Structures are given as C-alpha cells and as structure tokens.
C-alpha cells in the first residue's frame, strides 16, 4: 500500500513538474486548433430556472451518494465534472448516457467483458462477470443510463482503498491510470470546497473595462523568438501596471517565470480549461499554486516581462498575453480566446451601464 501511495504521489509530482518547466501543459503537448467555444458555460452567465434546476438535481444526487459512500460531495462533484469535460471534448466517442451527470462508462466495462448479455442490468450477474455496473438508487437494477447508477459505479471503484484524500487518489489512479486525471479531480474538488456550490461558471474580462487598452485576434500568428512557432493567445495592450483579473472560478496551477511568457500565472477552471496570463510585471503576493480564485479577482499587473532569463523586461510594449488551452485527457490544445474576450467585455460593459 505504501509503495502504491508513493507511486501516485510521484506521478502527480511529475505532472506538476512538467507544468513548472513548460509554463503550461500545452507547451509540451498542445496542438493549435481552429477557434471554437461551443461550451456555453464559457459564455457570459445566463441564470435560468432550468440551469438552477439542473444544479439542484446534481447537488441532491451528490449529497445522497456522499451519505451512501462516505465520499465528500465535492469529490463526487469533481469526478462527475471531470467526466463531463472529457465527454465535451470527445462527444463522438463519449456520448451522453445519463440525464444530468457526465459519467461515461463503456458497455463492456459496465456489464463485464465476458458477459454474453451486454445489456445486462442485473447487479448480481454484472458482478459475476466482473463488470463495474452498480445499483445506486436501490431499485434492484444497474442501468447504464441511470444517473445514480453511473456515479455510484465509479464511486464504488475508487472506494476500494478508503475515503481519505490519499486513499481516494489511489482509487482514482487505479480507475483512470492517468496522473493528470487524479490532479484534475483533486483541483476541481478544492474549487467546490472553497465555494460550497456547483454554479461556478461566471466569467470576467481580464482587464478593467473602461480603461485604455486595445486588442485584436492574433491567435495563430507567427512567432520567432525561441524558434518558429505560432501565437497561442490574444495580446491585450495596456499601460504598465494595469490590473489583471482572473477570468474564471479556478485554481492556480502554475505561478512564476517562463522564458517565453515571463512572469506568468496559469489557472485551471471547472471546464478543464487552462487560462494562461503572461508578460506580467508582478503578482498578487497572497497567491500561490493551489490558491482558489474567482472571476474579477486581481491576480497581477500588466508588464513586459519575458523572452529571456528571469527578470528580463522591456523587449516589447507592455501587454497581457491571454491564452486558453483545452484538456482532452492525454493532450492539451489551444484555441482562439478572442471571441470569448469580446463576449465577456460586452457583458461587463452592459452591467456597468
């Protein structure tokens, strides 16, 4: 058991060290893709009775399963949300199974690889064939399209080592066999713990609206410093020292120096998007890796750092480089943040009227 815990911790540390070296996970493994933002949770928040009902339904399910399993509800919510982000990134290979949860489990994994009845819903025969399908709502059936059964199936798998944070990390590692998955779920859980609710998808423009700044779509443009590459973000030009704000609810994944981005901060949100703020003149000193932030919170100030050794300044006009990277589970790729920036800016200007 101790050796397994050490393996999980080493894998998580290796993932984190990759972040620290590259500046963001996408630097090492990302690929640029055409601009897109089909995920409505990235657009300006629209509170509706339907959305509130969905969140309330999920919260009720998480609370119920937490009582059944002993797993804290933020952990269950984090697993469900991580599964939802994977399905959002790969909708063709991970179709929606339940009504409100995002969990996807392959048919053979659910019923058991050697089970002749792939549509089996009997908990007893599914267990006999080593399937992971479980009855989560007490109706005597283990249905792959039932929200309670889907989430309870994963919860049952990760519970095999216990309910402490380390125990759950081991369970997650054995289920996903991916240290990044363990890290993401732990990050999501900390965000839910910090705010105590599920509706955490509001956004903010990264600079104070009404101040002097300018930007246009520069995603994909050629860059030459440090080797031939494309621009994976939008440059927002502004005066030196203007406040830079978090655009989302999230957790600081990386903070420090990067040869390309200078003083930079990387924030992971609940959509499994990595928000990258670069060329800063400095940071809010209260922030560290692991700090949970909210939209509009000041995280640093506009500068001209980067393109050299730590402390290099002034090789270009002061501006904020803002990029977004989407995690697909094994790789990360960037997309054009410009349409989102325009939408968030319009929403803030509308609210300010």
Coordinates of C-alpha atoms in Angstrom, one line a residue, residues 23-296:
X23 CA 4.8 27.2 -18.2
X24 CA 1.6 25.3 -19.1
X25 CA 0.8 21.8 -20.0
X26 CA 0.1 22.7 -23.6
X27 CA 3.6 24.0 -24.1
X28 CA 4.9 20.4 -24.2
X29 CA 1.9 18.6 -25.7
X30 CA -0.6 21.1 -27.1
X31 CA -1.7 21.5 -30.7
X32 CA -3.4 24.6 -32.0
X33 CA -6.9 24.0 -33.3
X34 CA -9.4 26.3 -35.1
X35 CA -11.3 28.8 -32.9
X36 CA -14.3 27.4 -31.1
X37 CA -16.3 27.9 -28.0
X38 CA -19.3 25.6 -28.2
X39 CA -19.3 25.1 -24.4
X40 CA -22.0 27.5 -23.3
X41 CA -20.5 27.6 -19.8
X42 CA -17.7 29.8 -21.2
X43 CA -20.1 32.4 -22.4
X44 CA -21.5 35.2 -20.2
X45 CA -23.5 33.6 -17.4
X46 CA -27.2 33.4 -18.0
X47 CA -29.1 32.4 -14.8
X48 CA -32.2 30.5 -15.8
X49 CA -34.7 28.4 -13.8
X50 CA -33.7 25.4 -16.0
X51 CA -30.0 25.8 -15.1
X52 CA -30.8 26.2 -11.4
X53 CA -32.9 23.0 -11.5
X54 CA -30.1 21.0 -13.1
X55 CA -27.6 22.2 -10.5
X56 CA -30.1 21.4 -7.7
X57 CA -30.7 17.9 -9.1
X58 CA -27.0 17.2 -9.2
X59 CA -26.4 18.6 -5.7
X60 CA -29.2 16.3 -4.4
X61 CA -27.5 13.3 -6.1
X62 CA -24.1 14.2 -4.7
X63 CA -25.4 14.6 -1.2
X64 CA -27.3 11.3 -1.4
X65 CA -24.3 9.3 -2.7
X66 CA -22.0 11.0 -0.2
X67 CA -24.1 9.6 2.7
X68 CA -24.1 6.2 1.0
X69 CA -20.3 6.0 0.3
X70 CA -18.7 8.4 2.8
X71 CA -17.0 10.3 0.0
X72 CA -17.4 14.1 0.5
X73 CA -19.8 15.6 -2.0
X74 CA -17.1 17.9 -3.6
X75 CA -15.1 14.8 -4.5
X76 CA -18.2 13.3 -6.2
X77 CA -19.0 16.5 -8.0
X78 CA -15.4 16.8 -9.1
X79 CA -15.4 13.2 -10.6
X80 CA -18.7 14.0 -12.4
X81 CA -17.4 17.3 -13.7
X82 CA -14.1 15.8 -14.9
X83 CA -16.1 13.1 -16.8
X84 CA -18.3 15.8 -18.3
X85 CA -15.3 17.7 -19.6
X86 CA -13.9 14.6 -21.3
X87 CA -17.3 14.0 -22.9
X88 CA -17.5 17.6 -24.0
X89 CA -14.0 17.3 -25.6
X90 CA -14.8 14.0 -27.3
X91 CA -18.5 13.9 -27.9
X92 CA -18.4 11.2 -30.6
X93 CA -16.6 8.6 -28.6
X94 CA -18.3 9.6 -25.3
X95 CA -22.0 10.1 -25.9
X96 CA -24.2 11.3 -23.1
X97 CA -25.6 8.4 -21.1
X98 CA -27.4 9.9 -18.1
X99 CA -29.8 12.8 -17.7
X100 CA -27.7 15.3 -15.7
X101 CA -24.4 13.5 -14.8
X102 CA -21.4 13.5 -17.2
X103 CA -20.1 10.0 -16.4
X104 CA -19.3 7.7 -19.4
X105 CA -18.6 4.0 -19.0
X106 CA -18.0 1.7 -21.9
X107 CA -20.6 -1.1 -22.3
X108 CA -18.1 -3.9 -21.8
X109 CA -16.7 -2.2 -18.7
X110 CA -20.2 -1.8 -17.3
X111 CA -21.5 -5.4 -17.9
X112 CA -18.2 -7.3 -17.9
X113 CA -16.0 -8.2 -20.8
X114 CA -17.1 -11.8 -20.9
X115 CA -20.7 -11.2 -20.1
X116 CA -22.8 -12.6 -23.0
X117 CA -25.6 -10.1 -22.2
X118 CA -24.1 -6.7 -23.0
X119 CA -27.3 -5.0 -21.9
X120 CA -27.3 -6.8 -18.5
X121 CA -28.9 -4.7 -15.7
X122 CA -28.7 -7.4 -13.0
X123 CA -26.3 -6.3 -10.3
X124 CA -25.6 -9.9 -9.4
X125 CA -24.7 -11.2 -12.9
X126 CA -22.7 -8.0 -13.6
X127 CA -20.6 -8.6 -10.5
X128 CA -20.2 -12.3 -11.5
X129 CA -18.7 -11.2 -14.8
X130 CA -16.5 -8.5 -13.1
X131 CA -18.4 -5.6 -14.6
X132 CA -18.4 -2.3 -12.7
X133 CA -22.1 -1.5 -13.1
X134 CA -23.9 -0.9 -9.7
X135 CA -27.3 -0.2 -8.4
X136 CA -27.1 3.4 -7.0
X137 CA -30.8 4.1 -6.3
X138 CA -31.9 0.9 -4.7
X139 CA -34.3 -0.2 -7.5
X140 CA -32.6 -3.5 -7.9
X141 CA -31.2 -2.7 -11.4
X142 CA -27.8 -1.4 -12.6
X143 CA -28.7 0.7 -15.5
X144 CA -26.0 2.3 -17.6
X145 CA -28.4 5.2 -18.4
X146 CA -29.3 6.0 -14.8
X147 CA -27.6 8.9 -13.1
X148 CA -27.4 7.4 -9.7
X149 CA -26.1 4.1 -11.0
X150 CA -23.5 5.7 -13.2
X151 CA -21.9 7.8 -10.5
X152 CA -22.2 5.1 -7.8
X153 CA -20.4 2.7 -10.1
X154 CA -17.3 4.9 -10.2
X155 CA -17.6 5.8 -6.5
X156 CA -17.6 2.1 -5.7
X157 CA -14.5 1.5 -7.7
X158 CA -12.4 4.3 -6.1
X159 CA -13.6 3.4 -2.6
X160 CA -11.7 0.2 -2.5
X161 CA -8.8 1.8 -0.6
X162 CA -10.8 4.0 1.8
X163 CA -12.1 7.6 2.0
X164 CA -9.1 9.7 3.0
X165 CA -7.6 12.0 0.4
X166 CA -4.7 9.7 -0.3
X167 CA -7.0 6.7 -0.4
X168 CA -9.2 8.4 -3.0
X169 CA -6.2 9.4 -5.0
X170 CA -5.1 5.8 -5.2
X171 CA -8.6 4.8 -6.2
X172 CA -8.7 7.4 -9.0
X173 CA -5.2 6.4 -10.2
X174 CA -6.3 2.8 -10.5
X175 CA -9.5 3.8 -12.3
X176 CA -8.0 6.2 -14.8
X177 CA -4.3 5.2 -14.9
X178 CA -3.5 8.8 -15.6
X179 CA -1.9 11.1 -13.1
X180 CA -3.4 14.1 -14.9
X181 CA -6.9 12.8 -14.2
X182 CA -6.1 12.5 -10.5
X183 CA -4.7 16.0 -10.4
X184 CA -7.7 17.5 -12.2
X185 CA -10.3 15.8 -9.9
X186 CA -8.4 17.0 -6.8
X187 CA -8.3 20.5 -8.3
X188 CA -12.0 20.5 -9.1
X189 CA -12.8 19.3 -5.6
X190 CA -10.8 22.1 -4.0
X191 CA -12.8 24.6 -6.0
X192 CA -16.1 23.1 -5.0
X193 CA -14.9 23.0 -1.3
X194 CA -13.9 26.7 -1.4
X195 CA -17.3 28.0 -2.6
X196 CA -19.7 25.3 -1.4
X197 CA -21.8 25.3 -4.6
X198 CA -21.9 24.0 -8.1
X199 CA -22.9 27.0 -10.2
X200 CA -19.3 28.3 -10.7
X201 CA -19.2 29.2 -14.4
X202 CA -19.4 33.0 -14.4
X203 CA -16.6 34.9 -16.2
X204 CA -14.9 38.3 -16.2
X205 CA -12.9 40.3 -18.7
X206 CA -9.2 40.1 -17.7
X207 CA -8.6 43.9 -17.7
X208 CA -10.7 46.7 -16.1
X209 CA -13.3 47.7 -18.7
X210 CA -13.4 51.5 -19.3
X211 CA -9.6 51.8 -19.1
X212 CA -7.3 52.3 -22.1
X213 CA -6.4 49.0 -23.7
X214 CA -6.6 47.5 -27.2
X215 CA -6.6 44.0 -28.6
X216 CA -7.5 42.1 -31.8
X217 CA -7.4 38.5 -32.8
X218 CA -3.7 37.5 -33.1
X219 CA -4.1 33.7 -32.4
X220 CA -2.2 31.6 -34.9
X221 CA 0.2 34.4 -36.0
X222 CA 3.8 33.5 -36.5
X223 CA 6.3 34.0 -33.7
X224 CA 10.1 33.6 -34.0
X225 CA 11.7 34.1 -30.5
X226 CA 12.9 30.8 -29.2
X227 CA 12.2 29.0 -32.5
X228 CA 9.5 29.1 -35.1
X229 CA 6.0 28.7 -33.5
X230 CA 2.5 30.1 -33.7
X231 CA 0.9 32.6 -31.3
X232 CA -1.4 30.7 -28.9
X233 CA -3.4 33.6 -27.5
X234 CA -4.6 37.2 -27.7
X235 CA -2.4 40.2 -26.8
X236 CA -4.2 42.9 -24.9
X237 CA -2.0 46.1 -25.0
X238 CA -2.4 48.3 -22.0
X239 CA -0.5 50.6 -19.7
X240 CA 2.2 49.2 -17.5
X241 CA 0.8 48.2 -14.1
X242 CA -2.9 47.9 -15.1
X243 CA -4.6 45.3 -13.0
X244 CA -5.0 41.8 -14.5
X245 CA -8.0 39.8 -13.3
X246 CA -8.9 36.2 -13.2
X247 CA -11.5 35.4 -15.9
X248 CA -13.0 32.4 -14.1
X249 CA -13.5 30.4 -10.9
X250 CA -10.5 28.2 -10.8
X251 CA -7.3 27.1 -9.0
X252 CA -3.8 28.4 -9.7
X253 CA -1.8 25.6 -11.2
X254 CA 1.4 27.5 -12.1
X255 CA 2.9 30.8 -10.9
X256 CA 6.4 32.0 -11.7
X257 CA 8.9 32.6 -14.5
X258 CA 8.8 31.2 -18.0
X259 CA 11.4 32.1 -20.7
X260 CA 8.6 32.8 -23.2
X261 CA 5.9 34.3 -21.0
X262 CA 8.0 36.0 -18.4
X263 CA 6.1 36.3 -15.1
X264 CA 3.0 34.2 -15.7
X265 CA 0.1 32.6 -13.9
X266 CA -1.9 29.5 -15.1
X267 CA -5.4 28.9 -13.7
X268 CA -7.4 25.7 -14.2
X269 CA -11.2 26.1 -14.3
X270 CA -14.0 23.6 -13.9
X271 CA -14.3 23.2 -17.7
X272 CA -10.8 21.7 -17.6
X273 CA -9.6 24.8 -19.4
X274 CA -6.2 26.3 -18.6
X275 CA -6.2 30.1 -18.6
X276 CA -2.7 31.5 -19.3
X277 CA -1.7 35.1 -18.3
X278 CA 1.8 36.1 -19.4
X279 CA 4.3 39.0 -19.5
X280 CA 3.1 40.3 -16.1
X281 CA 5.1 42.9 -14.2
X282 CA 4.2 41.2 -10.9
X283 CA 1.7 39.1 -8.9
X284 CA -0.6 39.5 -6.0
X285 CA 1.8 38.2 -3.3
X286 CA -1.0 36.3 -1.5
X287 CA -1.4 33.9 -4.4
X288 CA 0.4 30.6 -4.6
X289 CA 0.0 27.4 -6.6
X290 CA -3.2 25.8 -5.2
X291 CA -4.9 29.1 -4.4
X292 CA -8.6 29.1 -5.4
X293 CA -9.7 32.3 -7.2
X294 CA -12.9 33.8 -8.6
X295 CA -13.8 35.9 -11.6
X296 CA -12.7 39.5 -11.3

